[in-house]
XYZ file of N, CA and C in Angstrom:
267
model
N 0.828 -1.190 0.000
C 0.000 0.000 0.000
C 0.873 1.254 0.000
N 1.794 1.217 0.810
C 2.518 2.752 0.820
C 3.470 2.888 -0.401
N 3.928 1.528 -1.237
C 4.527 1.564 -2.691
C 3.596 1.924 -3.263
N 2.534 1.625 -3.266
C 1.718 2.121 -4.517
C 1.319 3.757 -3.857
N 1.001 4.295 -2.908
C 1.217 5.555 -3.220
C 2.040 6.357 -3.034
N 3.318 5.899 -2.925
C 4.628 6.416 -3.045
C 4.931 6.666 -4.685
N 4.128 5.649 -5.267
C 3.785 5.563 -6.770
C 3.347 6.406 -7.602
N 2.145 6.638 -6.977
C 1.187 7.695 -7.372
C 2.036 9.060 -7.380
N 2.415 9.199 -6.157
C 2.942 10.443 -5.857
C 4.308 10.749 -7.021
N 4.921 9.901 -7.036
C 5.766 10.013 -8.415
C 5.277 10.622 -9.511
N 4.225 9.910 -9.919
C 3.793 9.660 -11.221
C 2.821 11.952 -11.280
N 2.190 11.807 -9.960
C 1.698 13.103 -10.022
C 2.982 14.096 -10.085
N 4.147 13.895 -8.931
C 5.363 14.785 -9.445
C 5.821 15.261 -10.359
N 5.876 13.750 -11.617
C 6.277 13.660 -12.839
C 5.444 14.910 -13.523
N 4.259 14.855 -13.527
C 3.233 15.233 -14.358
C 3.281 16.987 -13.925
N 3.322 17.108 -12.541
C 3.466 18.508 -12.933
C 4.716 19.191 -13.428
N 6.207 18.369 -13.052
C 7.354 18.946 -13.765
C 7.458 18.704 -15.355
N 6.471 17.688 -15.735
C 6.593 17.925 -17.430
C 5.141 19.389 -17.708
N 4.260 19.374 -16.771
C 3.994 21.132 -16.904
C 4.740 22.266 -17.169
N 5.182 22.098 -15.789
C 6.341 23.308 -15.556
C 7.353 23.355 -16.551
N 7.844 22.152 -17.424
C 8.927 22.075 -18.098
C 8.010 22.590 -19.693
N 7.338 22.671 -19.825
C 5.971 23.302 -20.844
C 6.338 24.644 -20.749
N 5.911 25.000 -19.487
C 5.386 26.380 -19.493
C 6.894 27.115 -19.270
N 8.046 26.634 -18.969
C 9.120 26.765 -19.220
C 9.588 27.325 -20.568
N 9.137 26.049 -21.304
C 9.824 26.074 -22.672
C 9.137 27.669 -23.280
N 7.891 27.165 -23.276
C 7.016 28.337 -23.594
C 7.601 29.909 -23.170
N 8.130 30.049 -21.822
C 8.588 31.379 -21.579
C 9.770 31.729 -22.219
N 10.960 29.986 -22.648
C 11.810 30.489 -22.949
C 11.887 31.778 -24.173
N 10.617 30.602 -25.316
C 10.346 31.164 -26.088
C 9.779 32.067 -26.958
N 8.708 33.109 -25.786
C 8.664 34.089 -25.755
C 9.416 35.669 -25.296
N 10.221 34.896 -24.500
C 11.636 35.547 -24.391
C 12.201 35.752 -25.390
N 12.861 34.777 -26.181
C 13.435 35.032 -27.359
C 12.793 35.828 -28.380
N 11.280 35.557 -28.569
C 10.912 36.452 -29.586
C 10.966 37.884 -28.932
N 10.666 38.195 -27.499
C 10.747 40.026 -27.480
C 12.157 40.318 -27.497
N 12.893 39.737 -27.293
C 14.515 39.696 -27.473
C 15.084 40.419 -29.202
N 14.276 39.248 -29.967
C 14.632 39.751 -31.709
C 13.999 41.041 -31.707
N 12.662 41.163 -30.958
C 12.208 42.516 -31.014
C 12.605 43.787 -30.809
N 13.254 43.498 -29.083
C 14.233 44.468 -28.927
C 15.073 45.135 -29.683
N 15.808 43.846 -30.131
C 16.747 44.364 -31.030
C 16.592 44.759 -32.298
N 15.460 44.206 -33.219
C 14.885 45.320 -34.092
C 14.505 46.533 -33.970
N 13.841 46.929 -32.619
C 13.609 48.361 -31.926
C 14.772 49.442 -32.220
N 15.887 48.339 -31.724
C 17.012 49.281 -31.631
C 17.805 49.727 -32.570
N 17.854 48.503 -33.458
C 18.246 48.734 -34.885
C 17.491 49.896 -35.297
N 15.672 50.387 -35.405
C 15.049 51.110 -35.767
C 15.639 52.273 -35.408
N 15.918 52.810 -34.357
C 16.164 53.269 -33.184
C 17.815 54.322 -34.019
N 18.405 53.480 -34.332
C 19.906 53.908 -34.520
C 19.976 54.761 -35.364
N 18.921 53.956 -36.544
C 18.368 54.472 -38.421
C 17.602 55.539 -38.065
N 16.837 55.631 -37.556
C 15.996 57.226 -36.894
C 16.929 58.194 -36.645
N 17.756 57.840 -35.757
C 18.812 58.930 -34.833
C 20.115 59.288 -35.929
N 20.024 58.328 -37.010
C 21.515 58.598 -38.335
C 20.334 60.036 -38.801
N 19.116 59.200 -39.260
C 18.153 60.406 -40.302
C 18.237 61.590 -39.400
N 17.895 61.784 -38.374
C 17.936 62.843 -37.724
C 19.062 63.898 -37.459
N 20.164 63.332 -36.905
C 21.547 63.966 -37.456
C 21.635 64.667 -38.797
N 21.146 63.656 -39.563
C 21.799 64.061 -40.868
C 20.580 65.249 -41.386
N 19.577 65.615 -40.734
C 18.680 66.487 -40.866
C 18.903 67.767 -40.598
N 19.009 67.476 -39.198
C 19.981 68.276 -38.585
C 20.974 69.270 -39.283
N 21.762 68.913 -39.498
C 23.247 68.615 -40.248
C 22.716 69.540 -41.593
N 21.740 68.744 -42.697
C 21.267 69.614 -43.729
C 20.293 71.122 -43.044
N 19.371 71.185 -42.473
C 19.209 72.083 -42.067
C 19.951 73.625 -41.218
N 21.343 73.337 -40.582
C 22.019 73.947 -40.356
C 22.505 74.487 -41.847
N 22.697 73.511 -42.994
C 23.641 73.896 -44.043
C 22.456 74.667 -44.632
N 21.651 74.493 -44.518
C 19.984 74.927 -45.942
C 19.590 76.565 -45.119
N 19.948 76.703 -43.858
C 19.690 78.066 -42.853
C 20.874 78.814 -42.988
N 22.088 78.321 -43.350
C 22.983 79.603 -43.895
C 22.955 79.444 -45.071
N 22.522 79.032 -45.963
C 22.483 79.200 -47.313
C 20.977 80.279 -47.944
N 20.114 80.206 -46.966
C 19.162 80.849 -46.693
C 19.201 82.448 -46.645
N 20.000 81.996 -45.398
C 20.482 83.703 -44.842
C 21.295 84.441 -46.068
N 21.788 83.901 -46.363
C 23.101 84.105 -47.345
C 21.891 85.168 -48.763
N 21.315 83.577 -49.231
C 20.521 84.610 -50.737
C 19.234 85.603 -50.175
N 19.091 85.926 -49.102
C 17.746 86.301 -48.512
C 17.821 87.875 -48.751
N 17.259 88.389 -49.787
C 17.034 90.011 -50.145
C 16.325 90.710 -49.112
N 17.148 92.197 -48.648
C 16.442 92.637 -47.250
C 15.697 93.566 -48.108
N 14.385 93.729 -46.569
C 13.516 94.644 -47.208
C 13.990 96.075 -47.907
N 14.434 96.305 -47.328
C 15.314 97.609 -47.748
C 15.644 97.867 -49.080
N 16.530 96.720 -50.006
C 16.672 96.604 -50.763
C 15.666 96.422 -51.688
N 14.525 95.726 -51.382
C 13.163 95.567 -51.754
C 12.927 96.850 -52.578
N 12.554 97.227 -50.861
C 11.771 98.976 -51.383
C 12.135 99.582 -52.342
N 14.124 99.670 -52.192
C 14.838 100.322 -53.502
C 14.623 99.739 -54.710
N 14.061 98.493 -55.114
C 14.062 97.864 -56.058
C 12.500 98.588 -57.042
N 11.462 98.674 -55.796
C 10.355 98.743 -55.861
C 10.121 100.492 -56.470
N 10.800 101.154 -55.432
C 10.476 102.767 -55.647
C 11.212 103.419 -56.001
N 12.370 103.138 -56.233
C 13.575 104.173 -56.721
C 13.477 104.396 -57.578
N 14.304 105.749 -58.332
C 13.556 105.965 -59.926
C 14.804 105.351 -60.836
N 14.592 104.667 -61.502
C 15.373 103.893 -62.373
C 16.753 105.273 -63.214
N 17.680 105.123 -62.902
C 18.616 106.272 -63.986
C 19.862 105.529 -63.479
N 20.982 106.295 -64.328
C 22.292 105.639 -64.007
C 22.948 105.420 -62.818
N 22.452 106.383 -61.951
C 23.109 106.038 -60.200
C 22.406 104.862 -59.978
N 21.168 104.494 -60.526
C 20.420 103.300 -59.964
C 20.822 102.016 -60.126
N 21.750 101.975 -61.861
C 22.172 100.847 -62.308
C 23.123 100.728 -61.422
């Protein structure tokens, strides 16, 4: 009598560590997939922060190039109202 439920008790042991060894596997392997994820994130992550620099980077160059051809009003006006003769050319 106490072999056979010394038996039992095995056999139920067994049964929940091939659970646990389930739900194991299972976590391993949802681990791993947010893992590739991560690291696609970050990959994303790097490629964002290059574009951005390099935005950056052109916009600094596109704001003095800006400044540079940018006709002041002033000149405007003279363009607009002055009377056209040879001091003008």
């Amino acid at each position: 009598e106490s072999f056979e439920e010394l038996h039992q008790e095995i056999v139920a042991t067994d049964a929940v560590l091939e659970k646990m060894e389930r739900m194991l596997g299972t976590f391993q392997s949802d681990l791993s997939t947010i893992s590739d994820e991560i690291k696609m994130l970050q990959g994303d992550s790097l490629q964002m922060n290059m574009k951005l620099r390099n935005r950056r980077a052109l916009q600094s160059l596109m704001s003095e190039y800006v400044s540079s051809v940018v006709v002041s009003p002033q000149l405007v006006r003279q363009i607009c109202e002055e009377e056209i003769n040879e001091e003008y050319l």
